[in-house]
Tab-separated table of C-alpha atoms in Angstrom:
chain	number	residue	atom	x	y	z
O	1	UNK	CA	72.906	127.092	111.783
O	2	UNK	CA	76.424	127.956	111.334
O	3	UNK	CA	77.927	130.189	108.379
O	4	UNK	CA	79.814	127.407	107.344
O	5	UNK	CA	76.855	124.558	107.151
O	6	UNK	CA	74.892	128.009	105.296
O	7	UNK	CA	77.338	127.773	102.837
O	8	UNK	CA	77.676	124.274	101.931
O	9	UNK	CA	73.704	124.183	102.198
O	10	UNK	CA	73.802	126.961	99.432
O	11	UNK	CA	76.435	125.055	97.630
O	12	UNK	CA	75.134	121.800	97.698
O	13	UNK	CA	71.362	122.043	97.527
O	14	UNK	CA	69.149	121.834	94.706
O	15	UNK	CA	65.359	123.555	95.171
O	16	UNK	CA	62.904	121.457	93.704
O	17	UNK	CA	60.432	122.955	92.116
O	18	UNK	CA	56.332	121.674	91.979
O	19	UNK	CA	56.673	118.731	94.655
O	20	UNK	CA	54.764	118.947	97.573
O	21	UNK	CA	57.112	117.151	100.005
O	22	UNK	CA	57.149	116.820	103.929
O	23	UNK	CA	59.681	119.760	105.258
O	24	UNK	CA	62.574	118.809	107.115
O	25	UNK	CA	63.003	115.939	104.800
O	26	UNK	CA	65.775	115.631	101.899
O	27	UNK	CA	66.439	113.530	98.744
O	28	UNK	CA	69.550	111.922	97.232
O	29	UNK	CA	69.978	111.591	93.872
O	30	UNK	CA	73.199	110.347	91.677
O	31	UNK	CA	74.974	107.886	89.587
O	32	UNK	CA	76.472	104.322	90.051
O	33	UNK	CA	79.906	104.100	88.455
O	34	UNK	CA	82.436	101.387	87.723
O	35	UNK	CA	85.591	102.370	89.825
O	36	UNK	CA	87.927	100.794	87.596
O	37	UNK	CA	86.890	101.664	84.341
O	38	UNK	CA	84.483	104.687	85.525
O	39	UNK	CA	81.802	103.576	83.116
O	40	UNK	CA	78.568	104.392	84.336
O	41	UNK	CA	76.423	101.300	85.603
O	42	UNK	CA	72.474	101.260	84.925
O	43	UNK	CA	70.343	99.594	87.690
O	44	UNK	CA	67.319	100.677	86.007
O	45	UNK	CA	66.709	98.541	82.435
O	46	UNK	CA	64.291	100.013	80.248
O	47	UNK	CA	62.751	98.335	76.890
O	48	UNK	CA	63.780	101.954	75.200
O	49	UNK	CA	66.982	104.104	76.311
O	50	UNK	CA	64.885	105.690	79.170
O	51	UNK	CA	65.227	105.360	83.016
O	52	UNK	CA	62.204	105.096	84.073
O	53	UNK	CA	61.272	101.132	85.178
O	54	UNK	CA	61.972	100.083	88.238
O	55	UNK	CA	63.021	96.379	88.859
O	56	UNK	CA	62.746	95.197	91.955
O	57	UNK	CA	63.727	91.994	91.795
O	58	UNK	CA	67.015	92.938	89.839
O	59	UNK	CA	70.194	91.943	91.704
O	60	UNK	CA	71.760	95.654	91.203
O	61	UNK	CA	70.418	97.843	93.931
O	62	UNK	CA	70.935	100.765	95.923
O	63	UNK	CA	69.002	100.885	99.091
O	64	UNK	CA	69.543	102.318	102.083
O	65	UNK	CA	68.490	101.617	105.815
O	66	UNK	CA	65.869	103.897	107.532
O	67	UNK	CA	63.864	103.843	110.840
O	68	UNK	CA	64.832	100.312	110.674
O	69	UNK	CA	63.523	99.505	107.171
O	70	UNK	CA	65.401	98.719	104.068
O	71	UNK	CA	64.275	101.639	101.335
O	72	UNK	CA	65.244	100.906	97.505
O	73	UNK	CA	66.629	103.523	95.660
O	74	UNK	CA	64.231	104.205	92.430
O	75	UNK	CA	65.096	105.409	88.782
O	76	UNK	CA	64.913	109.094	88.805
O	77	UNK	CA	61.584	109.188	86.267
O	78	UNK	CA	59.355	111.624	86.939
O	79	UNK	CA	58.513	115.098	85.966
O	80	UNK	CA	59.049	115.444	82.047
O	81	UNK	CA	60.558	111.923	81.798
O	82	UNK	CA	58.352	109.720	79.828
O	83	UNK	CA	58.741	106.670	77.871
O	84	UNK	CA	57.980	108.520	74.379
O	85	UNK	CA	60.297	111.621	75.245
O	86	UNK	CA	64.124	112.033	74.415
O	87	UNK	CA	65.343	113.050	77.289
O	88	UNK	CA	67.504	110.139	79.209
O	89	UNK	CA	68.617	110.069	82.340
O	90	UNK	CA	70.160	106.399	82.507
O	91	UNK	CA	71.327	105.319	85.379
O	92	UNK	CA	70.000	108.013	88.065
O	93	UNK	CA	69.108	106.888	91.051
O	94	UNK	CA	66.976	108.527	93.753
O	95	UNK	CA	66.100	108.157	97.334
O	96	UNK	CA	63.517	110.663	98.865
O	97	UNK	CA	61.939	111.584	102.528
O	98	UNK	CA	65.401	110.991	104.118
O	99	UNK	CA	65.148	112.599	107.308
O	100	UNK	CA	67.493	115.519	108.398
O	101	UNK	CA	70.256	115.023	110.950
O	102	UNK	CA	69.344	111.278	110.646
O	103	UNK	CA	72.762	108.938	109.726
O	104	UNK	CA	71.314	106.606	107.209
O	105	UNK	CA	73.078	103.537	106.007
O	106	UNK	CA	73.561	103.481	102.499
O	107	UNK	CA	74.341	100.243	100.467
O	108	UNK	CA	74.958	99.370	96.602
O	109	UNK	CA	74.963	96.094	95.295
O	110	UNK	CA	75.775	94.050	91.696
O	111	UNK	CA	76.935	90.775	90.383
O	112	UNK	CA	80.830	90.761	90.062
O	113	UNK	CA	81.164	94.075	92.261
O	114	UNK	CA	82.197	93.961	95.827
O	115	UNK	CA	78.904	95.623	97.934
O	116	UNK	CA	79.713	99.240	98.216
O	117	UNK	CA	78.531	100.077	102.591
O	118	UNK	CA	78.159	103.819	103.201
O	119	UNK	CA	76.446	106.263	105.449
O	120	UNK	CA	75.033	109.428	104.741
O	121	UNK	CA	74.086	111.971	107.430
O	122	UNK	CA	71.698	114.508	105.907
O	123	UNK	CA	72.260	118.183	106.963
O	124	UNK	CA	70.149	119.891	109.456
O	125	UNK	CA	68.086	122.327	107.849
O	126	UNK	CA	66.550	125.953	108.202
O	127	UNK	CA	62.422	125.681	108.529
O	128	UNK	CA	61.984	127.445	105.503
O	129	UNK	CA	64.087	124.936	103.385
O	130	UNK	CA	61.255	122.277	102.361
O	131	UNK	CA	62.249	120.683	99.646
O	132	UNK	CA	66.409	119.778	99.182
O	133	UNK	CA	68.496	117.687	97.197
O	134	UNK	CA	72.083	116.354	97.431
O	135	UNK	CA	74.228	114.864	94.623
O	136	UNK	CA	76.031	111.670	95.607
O	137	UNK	CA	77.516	109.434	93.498
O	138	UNK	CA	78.481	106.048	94.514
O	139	UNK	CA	81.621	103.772	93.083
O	140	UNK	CA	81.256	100.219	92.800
O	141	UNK	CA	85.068	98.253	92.618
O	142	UNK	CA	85.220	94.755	90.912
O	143	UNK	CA	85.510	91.619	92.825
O	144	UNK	CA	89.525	91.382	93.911
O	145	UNK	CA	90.224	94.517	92.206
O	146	UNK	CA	92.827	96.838	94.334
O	147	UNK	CA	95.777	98.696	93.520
O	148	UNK	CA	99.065	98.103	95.672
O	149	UNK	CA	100.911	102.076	96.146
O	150	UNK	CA	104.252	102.376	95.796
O	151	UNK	CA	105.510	105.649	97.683
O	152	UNK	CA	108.909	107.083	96.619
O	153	UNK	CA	110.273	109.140	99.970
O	154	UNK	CA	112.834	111.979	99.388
O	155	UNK	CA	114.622	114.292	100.693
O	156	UNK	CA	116.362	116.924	98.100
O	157	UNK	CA	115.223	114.559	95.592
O	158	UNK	CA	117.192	111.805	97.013
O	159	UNK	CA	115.884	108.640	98.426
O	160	UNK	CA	115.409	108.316	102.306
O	161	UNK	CA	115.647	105.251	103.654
O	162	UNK	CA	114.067	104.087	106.746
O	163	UNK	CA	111.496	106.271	107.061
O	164	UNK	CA	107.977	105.102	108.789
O	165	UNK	CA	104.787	105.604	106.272
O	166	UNK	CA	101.260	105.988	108.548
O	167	UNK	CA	98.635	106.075	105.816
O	168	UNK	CA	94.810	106.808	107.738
O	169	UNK	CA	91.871	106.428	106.320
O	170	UNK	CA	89.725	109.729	106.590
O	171	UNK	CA	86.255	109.397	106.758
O	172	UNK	CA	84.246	112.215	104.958
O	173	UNK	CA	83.303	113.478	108.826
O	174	UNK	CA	86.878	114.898	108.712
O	175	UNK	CA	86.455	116.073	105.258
O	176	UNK	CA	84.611	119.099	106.197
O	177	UNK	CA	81.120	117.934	104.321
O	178	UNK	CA	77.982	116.203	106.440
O	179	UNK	CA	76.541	114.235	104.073
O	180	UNK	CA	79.887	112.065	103.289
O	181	UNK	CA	80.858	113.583	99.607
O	182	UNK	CA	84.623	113.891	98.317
O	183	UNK	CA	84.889	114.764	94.972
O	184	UNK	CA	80.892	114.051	94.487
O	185	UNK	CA	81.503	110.824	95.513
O	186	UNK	CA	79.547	109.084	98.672
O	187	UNK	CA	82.558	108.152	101.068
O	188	UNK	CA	82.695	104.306	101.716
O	189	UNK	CA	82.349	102.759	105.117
O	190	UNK	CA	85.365	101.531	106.718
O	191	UNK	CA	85.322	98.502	108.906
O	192	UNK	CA	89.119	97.429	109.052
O	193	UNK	CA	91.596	99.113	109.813
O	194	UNK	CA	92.292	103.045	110.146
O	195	UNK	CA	95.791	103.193	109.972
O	196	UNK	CA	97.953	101.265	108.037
O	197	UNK	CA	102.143	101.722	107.485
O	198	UNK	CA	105.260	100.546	106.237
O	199	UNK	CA	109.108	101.592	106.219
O	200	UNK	CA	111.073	102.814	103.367
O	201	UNK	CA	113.810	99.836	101.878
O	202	UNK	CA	117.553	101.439	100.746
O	203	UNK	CA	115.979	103.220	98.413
O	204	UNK	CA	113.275	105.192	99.878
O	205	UNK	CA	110.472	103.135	98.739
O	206	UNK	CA	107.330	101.542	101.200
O	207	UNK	CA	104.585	99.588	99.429
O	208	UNK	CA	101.479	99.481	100.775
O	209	UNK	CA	99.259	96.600	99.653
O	210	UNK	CA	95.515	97.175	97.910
O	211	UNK	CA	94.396	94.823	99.853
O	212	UNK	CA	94.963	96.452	102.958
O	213	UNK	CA	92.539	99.659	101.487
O	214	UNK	CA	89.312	100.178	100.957
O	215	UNK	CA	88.468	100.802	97.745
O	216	UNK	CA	87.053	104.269	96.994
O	217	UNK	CA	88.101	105.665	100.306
O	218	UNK	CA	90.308	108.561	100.766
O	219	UNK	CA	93.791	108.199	103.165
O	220	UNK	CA	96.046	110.712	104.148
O	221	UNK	CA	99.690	110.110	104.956
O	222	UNK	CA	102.069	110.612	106.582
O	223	UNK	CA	106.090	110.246	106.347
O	224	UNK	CA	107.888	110.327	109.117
O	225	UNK	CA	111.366	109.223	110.664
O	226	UNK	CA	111.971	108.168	114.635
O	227	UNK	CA	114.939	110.305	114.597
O	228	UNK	CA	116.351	113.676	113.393
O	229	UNK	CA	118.513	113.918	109.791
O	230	UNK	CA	121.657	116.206	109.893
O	231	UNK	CA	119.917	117.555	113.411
O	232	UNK	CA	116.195	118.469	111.650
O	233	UNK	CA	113.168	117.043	112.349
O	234	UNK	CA	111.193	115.847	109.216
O	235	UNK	CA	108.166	114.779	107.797
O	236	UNK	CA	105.839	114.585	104.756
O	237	UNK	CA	102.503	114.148	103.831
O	238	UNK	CA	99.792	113.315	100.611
O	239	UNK	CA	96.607	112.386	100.413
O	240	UNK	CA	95.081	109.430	97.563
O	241	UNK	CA	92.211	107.627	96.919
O	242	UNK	CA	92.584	103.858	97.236
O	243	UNK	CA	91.690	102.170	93.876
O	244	UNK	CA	91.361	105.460	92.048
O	245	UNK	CA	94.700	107.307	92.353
O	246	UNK	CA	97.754	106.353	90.322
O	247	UNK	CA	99.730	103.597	92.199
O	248	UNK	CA	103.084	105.638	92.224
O	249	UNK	CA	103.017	108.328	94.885
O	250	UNK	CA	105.824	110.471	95.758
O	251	UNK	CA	106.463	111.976	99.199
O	252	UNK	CA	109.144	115.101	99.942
O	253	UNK	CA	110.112	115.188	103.159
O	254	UNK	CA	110.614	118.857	105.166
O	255	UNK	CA	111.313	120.065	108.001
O	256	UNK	CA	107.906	121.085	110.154
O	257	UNK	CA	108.263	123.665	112.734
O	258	UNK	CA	105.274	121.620	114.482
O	259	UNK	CA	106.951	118.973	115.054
O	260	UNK	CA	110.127	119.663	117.507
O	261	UNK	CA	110.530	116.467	119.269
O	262	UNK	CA	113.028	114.186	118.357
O	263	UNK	CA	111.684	111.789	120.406
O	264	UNK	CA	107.682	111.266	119.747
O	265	UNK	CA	105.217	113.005	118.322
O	266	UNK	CA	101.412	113.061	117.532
O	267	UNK	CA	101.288	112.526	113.702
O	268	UNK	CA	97.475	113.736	113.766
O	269	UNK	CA	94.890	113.120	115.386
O	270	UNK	CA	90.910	113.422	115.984
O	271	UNK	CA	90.940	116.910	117.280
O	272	UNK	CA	93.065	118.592	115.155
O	273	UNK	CA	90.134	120.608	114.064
O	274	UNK	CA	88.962	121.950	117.296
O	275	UNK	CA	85.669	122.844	115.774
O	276	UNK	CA	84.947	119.459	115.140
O	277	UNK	CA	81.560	117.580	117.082
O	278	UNK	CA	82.659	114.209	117.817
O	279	UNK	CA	79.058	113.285	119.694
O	280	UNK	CA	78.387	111.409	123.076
O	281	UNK	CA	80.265	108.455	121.339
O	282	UNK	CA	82.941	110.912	120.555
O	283	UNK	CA	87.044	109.598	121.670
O	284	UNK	CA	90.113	111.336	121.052
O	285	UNK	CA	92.057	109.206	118.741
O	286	UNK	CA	96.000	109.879	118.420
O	287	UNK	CA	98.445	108.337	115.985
O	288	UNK	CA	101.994	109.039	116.552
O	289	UNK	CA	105.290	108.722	114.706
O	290	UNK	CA	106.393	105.727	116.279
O	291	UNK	CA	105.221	102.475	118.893
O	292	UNK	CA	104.245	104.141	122.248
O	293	UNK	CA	103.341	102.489	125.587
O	294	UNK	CA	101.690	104.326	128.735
O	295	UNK	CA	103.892	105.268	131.472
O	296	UNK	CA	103.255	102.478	133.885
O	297	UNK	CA	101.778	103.307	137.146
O	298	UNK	CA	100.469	106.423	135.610
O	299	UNK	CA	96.780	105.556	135.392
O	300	UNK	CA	95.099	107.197	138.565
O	301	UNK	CA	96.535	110.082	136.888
O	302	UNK	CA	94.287	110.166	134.210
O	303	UNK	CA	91.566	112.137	134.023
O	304	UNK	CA	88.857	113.727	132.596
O	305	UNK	CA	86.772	116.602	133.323
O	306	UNK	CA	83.491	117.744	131.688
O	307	UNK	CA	82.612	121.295	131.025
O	308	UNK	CA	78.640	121.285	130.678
O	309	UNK	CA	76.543	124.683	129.522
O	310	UNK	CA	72.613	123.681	130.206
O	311	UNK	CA	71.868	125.352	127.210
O	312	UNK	CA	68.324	123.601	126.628
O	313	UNK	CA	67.626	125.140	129.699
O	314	UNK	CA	65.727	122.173	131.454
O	315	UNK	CA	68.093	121.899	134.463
O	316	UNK	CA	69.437	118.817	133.074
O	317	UNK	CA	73.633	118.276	132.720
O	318	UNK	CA	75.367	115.388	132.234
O	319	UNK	CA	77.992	114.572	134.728
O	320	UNK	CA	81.472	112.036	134.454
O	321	UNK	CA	82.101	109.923	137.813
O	322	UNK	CA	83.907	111.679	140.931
O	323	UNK	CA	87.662	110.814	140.667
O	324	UNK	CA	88.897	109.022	143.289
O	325	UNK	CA	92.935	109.784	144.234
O	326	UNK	CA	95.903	107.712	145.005
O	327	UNK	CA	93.760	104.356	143.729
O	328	UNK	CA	95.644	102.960	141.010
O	329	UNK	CA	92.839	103.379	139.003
O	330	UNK	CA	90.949	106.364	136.266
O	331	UNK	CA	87.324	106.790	137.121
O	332	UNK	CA	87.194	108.883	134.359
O	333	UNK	CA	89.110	108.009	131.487
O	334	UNK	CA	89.487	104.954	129.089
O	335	UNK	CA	92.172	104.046	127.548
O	336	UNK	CA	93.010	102.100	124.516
O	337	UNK	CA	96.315	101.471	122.497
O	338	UNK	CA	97.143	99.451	119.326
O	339	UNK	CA	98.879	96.553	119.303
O	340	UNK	CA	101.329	97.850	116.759
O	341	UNK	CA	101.808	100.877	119.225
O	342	UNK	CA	100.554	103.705	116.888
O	343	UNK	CA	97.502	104.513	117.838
O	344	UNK	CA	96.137	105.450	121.243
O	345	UNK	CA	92.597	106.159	121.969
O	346	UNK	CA	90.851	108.100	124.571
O	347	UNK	CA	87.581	108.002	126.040
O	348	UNK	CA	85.454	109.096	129.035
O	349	UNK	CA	83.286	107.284	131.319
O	350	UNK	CA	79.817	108.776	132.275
O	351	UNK	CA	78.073	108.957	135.293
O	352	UNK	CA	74.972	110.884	134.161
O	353	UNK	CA	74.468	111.004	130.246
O	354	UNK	CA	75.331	113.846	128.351
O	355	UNK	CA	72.607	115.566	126.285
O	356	UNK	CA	72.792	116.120	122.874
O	357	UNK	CA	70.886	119.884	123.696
O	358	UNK	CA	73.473	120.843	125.757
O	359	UNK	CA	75.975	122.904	122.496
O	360	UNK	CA	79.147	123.694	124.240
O	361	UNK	CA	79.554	120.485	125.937
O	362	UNK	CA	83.396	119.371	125.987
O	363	UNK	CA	85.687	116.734	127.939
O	364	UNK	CA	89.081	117.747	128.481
O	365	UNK	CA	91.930	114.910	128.903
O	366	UNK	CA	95.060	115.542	131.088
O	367	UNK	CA	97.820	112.934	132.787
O	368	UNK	CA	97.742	110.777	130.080
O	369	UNK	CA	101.367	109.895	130.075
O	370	UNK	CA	103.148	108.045	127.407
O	371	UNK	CA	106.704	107.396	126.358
O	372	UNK	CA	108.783	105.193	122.914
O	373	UNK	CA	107.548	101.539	123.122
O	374	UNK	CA	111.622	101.038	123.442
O	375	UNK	CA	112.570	103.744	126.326
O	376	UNK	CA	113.036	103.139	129.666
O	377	UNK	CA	112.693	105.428	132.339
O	378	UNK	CA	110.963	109.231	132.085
O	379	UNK	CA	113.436	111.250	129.713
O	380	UNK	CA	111.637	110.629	126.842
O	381	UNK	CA	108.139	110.489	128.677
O	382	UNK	CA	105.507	113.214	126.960
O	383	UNK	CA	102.019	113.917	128.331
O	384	UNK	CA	98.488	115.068	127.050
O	385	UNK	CA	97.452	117.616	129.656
O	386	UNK	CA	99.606	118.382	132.797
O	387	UNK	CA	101.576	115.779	134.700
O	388	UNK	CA	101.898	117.962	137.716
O	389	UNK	CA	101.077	115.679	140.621
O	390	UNK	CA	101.411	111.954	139.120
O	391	UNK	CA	103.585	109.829	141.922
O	392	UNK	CA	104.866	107.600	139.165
O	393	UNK	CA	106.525	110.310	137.007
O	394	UNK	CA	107.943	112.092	140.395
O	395	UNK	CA	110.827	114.045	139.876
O	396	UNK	CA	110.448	115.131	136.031
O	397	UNK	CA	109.694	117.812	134.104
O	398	UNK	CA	107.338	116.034	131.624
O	399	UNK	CA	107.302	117.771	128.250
O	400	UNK	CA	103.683	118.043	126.330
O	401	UNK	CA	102.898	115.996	123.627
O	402	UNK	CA	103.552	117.701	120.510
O	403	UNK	CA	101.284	117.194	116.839
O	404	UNK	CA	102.829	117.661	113.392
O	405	UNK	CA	99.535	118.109	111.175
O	406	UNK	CA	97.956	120.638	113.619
O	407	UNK	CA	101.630	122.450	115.135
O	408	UNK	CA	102.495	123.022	118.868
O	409	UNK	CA	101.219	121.101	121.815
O	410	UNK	CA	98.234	118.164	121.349
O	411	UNK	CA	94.589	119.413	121.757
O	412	UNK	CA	93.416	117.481	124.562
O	413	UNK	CA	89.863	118.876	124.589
O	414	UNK	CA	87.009	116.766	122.798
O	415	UNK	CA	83.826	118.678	121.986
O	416	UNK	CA	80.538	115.915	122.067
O	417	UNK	CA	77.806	118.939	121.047
């Protein structure tokens, strides 16, 4: 285990004393709250003020999915909770034997409250730990309740028009924390939409719709512009929580050493933490500052290559197909871009599965060649990796890719284990 999961284990777990439970296993505990309001909910009725009755045939549940069966939360009753007592604990909710390392999905349901779909991912833990506990606590939005943000973009306190607003949504993988908690809060599921944007009017103002968000969710953003101002490159960024932060947000635009190119740019992307386990599934996923295409002609350029320690030691690495040259083709690499031209995702193609056992495995990407949705020829052309070689950008110096969030040249390497 690394220092850092240590830590948050320390942080975040609760010992529980006198239970005799399975090791390896872990519980989650916590509260249902209204979003809007943030009144607590109580799934759990009780004839006195106590939480300690469990209806199962109540339409307000929490349940999640596990080994293929649907598990209801319960009231969190036992130990010195009784129905005589005074102690209450309205409202708590509980879900036990969740197996470590597992991703479990998580679900929350009421009348009048749109279904709350999470996943949790419970933390790998030492052998001696037995018995652990993580607080999550899960918000539940009213039916067509969003908030539309209105973000005011400046520059020296002065509005800035025409400037392109990429709002992502950040799932609470990228948030540094396992089990999917921001701000105690269980991180909702999103199934739309990552990215969403708009452009500053006249007067420096985008407006991004509610219903465009997913309520509960955390996005970060990002102002940019296609072109310098007075010869500087800019940019400017904020994070909120759709549904929960204020719906004025104000942006102040700077200029960002790591970002040098007037031309295009990586805004962020999946890899900006290099430390980061994306898994077998894992893709490289870039959003940039403005509409890209690939350089056509440039695909047999494209390609992948896997660096595989046999760490489990039983002579056993996976392996990505043999590229072929001067094909037309990638027998390595997929590739996937938006239709609105922000977004381009990377993946691999496998020709003998990778193995989870294997720590250390990466892919790295390189001739990935891309240019402005609007240029034509190769001035403006930037690449992930080195173009050295590629036929169809023959005769240029192809400049790297640079990333604002992360500064200098785009990480091209994608660690799976």
């Amino acid at each position: 285990m690394n220092g850092l999961t240590r830590k948050l284990l320390v942080f975040s777990l609760l010992g529980l004393g006198g239970c005799d439970w399975e090791a390896n296993h872990g519980r989650l505990v916590g509260f249902v709250v209204d979003g809007q309001s943030g009144q607590r909910l109580n799934f759990f009725k009780a004839d006195g003020k106590n939480n300690i009755e469990d209806d199962k045939d109540s339409k307000s549940q929490v349940y999640a999915l596990i080994k293929g069966e649907f598990i209801r939360a319960r009231p969190c009753g036992e130990g010195d909770l009784t129905d005589t007592n005074a102690i209450e604990a309205d409202g708590c909710f509980q879900i036990d034997d969740i197996p470590e390392g597992m991703t479990i999905p998580l679900f929350a349901q009421a009348p009048g409250y749109e279904r709350f779909v999470g996943e949790i991912t419970y933390p790998l833990l030492s052998e001696d730990v037995e018995h652990s506990q993580f607080v999550g606590n899960i918000r539940l939005f009213p039916k067509g309740f969003s908030v539309d943000y209105r973000f005011h973009v400046t520059l020296d306190n002065q509005p800035v028009p025409r400037v392109q607003l990429l709002c992502q949504y950040l799932p609470a993988s990228l948030q540094g924390n396992s089990l999917q908690v921001s701000g105690d809060f269980l991180t909702p599921r999103n199934t739309g939409a990552t990215t969403v944007s708009a452009t500053t009017d006249e007067d420096g103002l985008a407006v991004i719709s509610g219903a465009q968000l997913v309520n509960g969710a955390e996005y970060h953003c990002e102002a940019v512009m296609s072109e310098t101002l007075e010869g500087r490159v800019l940019a400017g960024q904020g994070n909120f929580v759709a549904g929960v932060s204020q719906g004025d947000q104000r942006l102040a635009l700077t200029t960002d050493v790591g970002a040098t190119d007037g031309f295009v740019y990586a805004v962020r992307s999946s890899v900006d933490d290099p430390s980061a386990l994306a898994g077998a599934a894992g893709k490289l996923v870039i959003t940039f500052n403005r509409p890209v295409e690939l350089l056509p002609g440039s695909s047999d350029c494209q390609l992948a290559t896997a660096a595989v320690p046999d760490t489990n030691g039983n002579g056993v690495t996976g392996s990505l197909p043999t590229n072929v040259p001067d094909n037309g083709v990638s027998e390595t690499t997929t590739t996937e871009l938006s239709g609105d031209g922000l977004t381009l995702t990377l993946g691999y193609k496998v020709a003998t599965a990778f193995e989870p056992g294997d720590r250390g495995t990466t892919i790295t990407f390189g001739g990935v060649i891309l240019r402005p949705r609007s240029a034509s020829g190769l001035a403006q052309a930037r690449s992930l990796g080195s173009a050295a070689g590629c036929l169809a950008a023959s005769g240029y110096n192809v400049t790297p890719l640079k990333n604002l969030r992360a500064g200098g040249n785009q990480n091209t390497v994608l660690r799976l284990f």
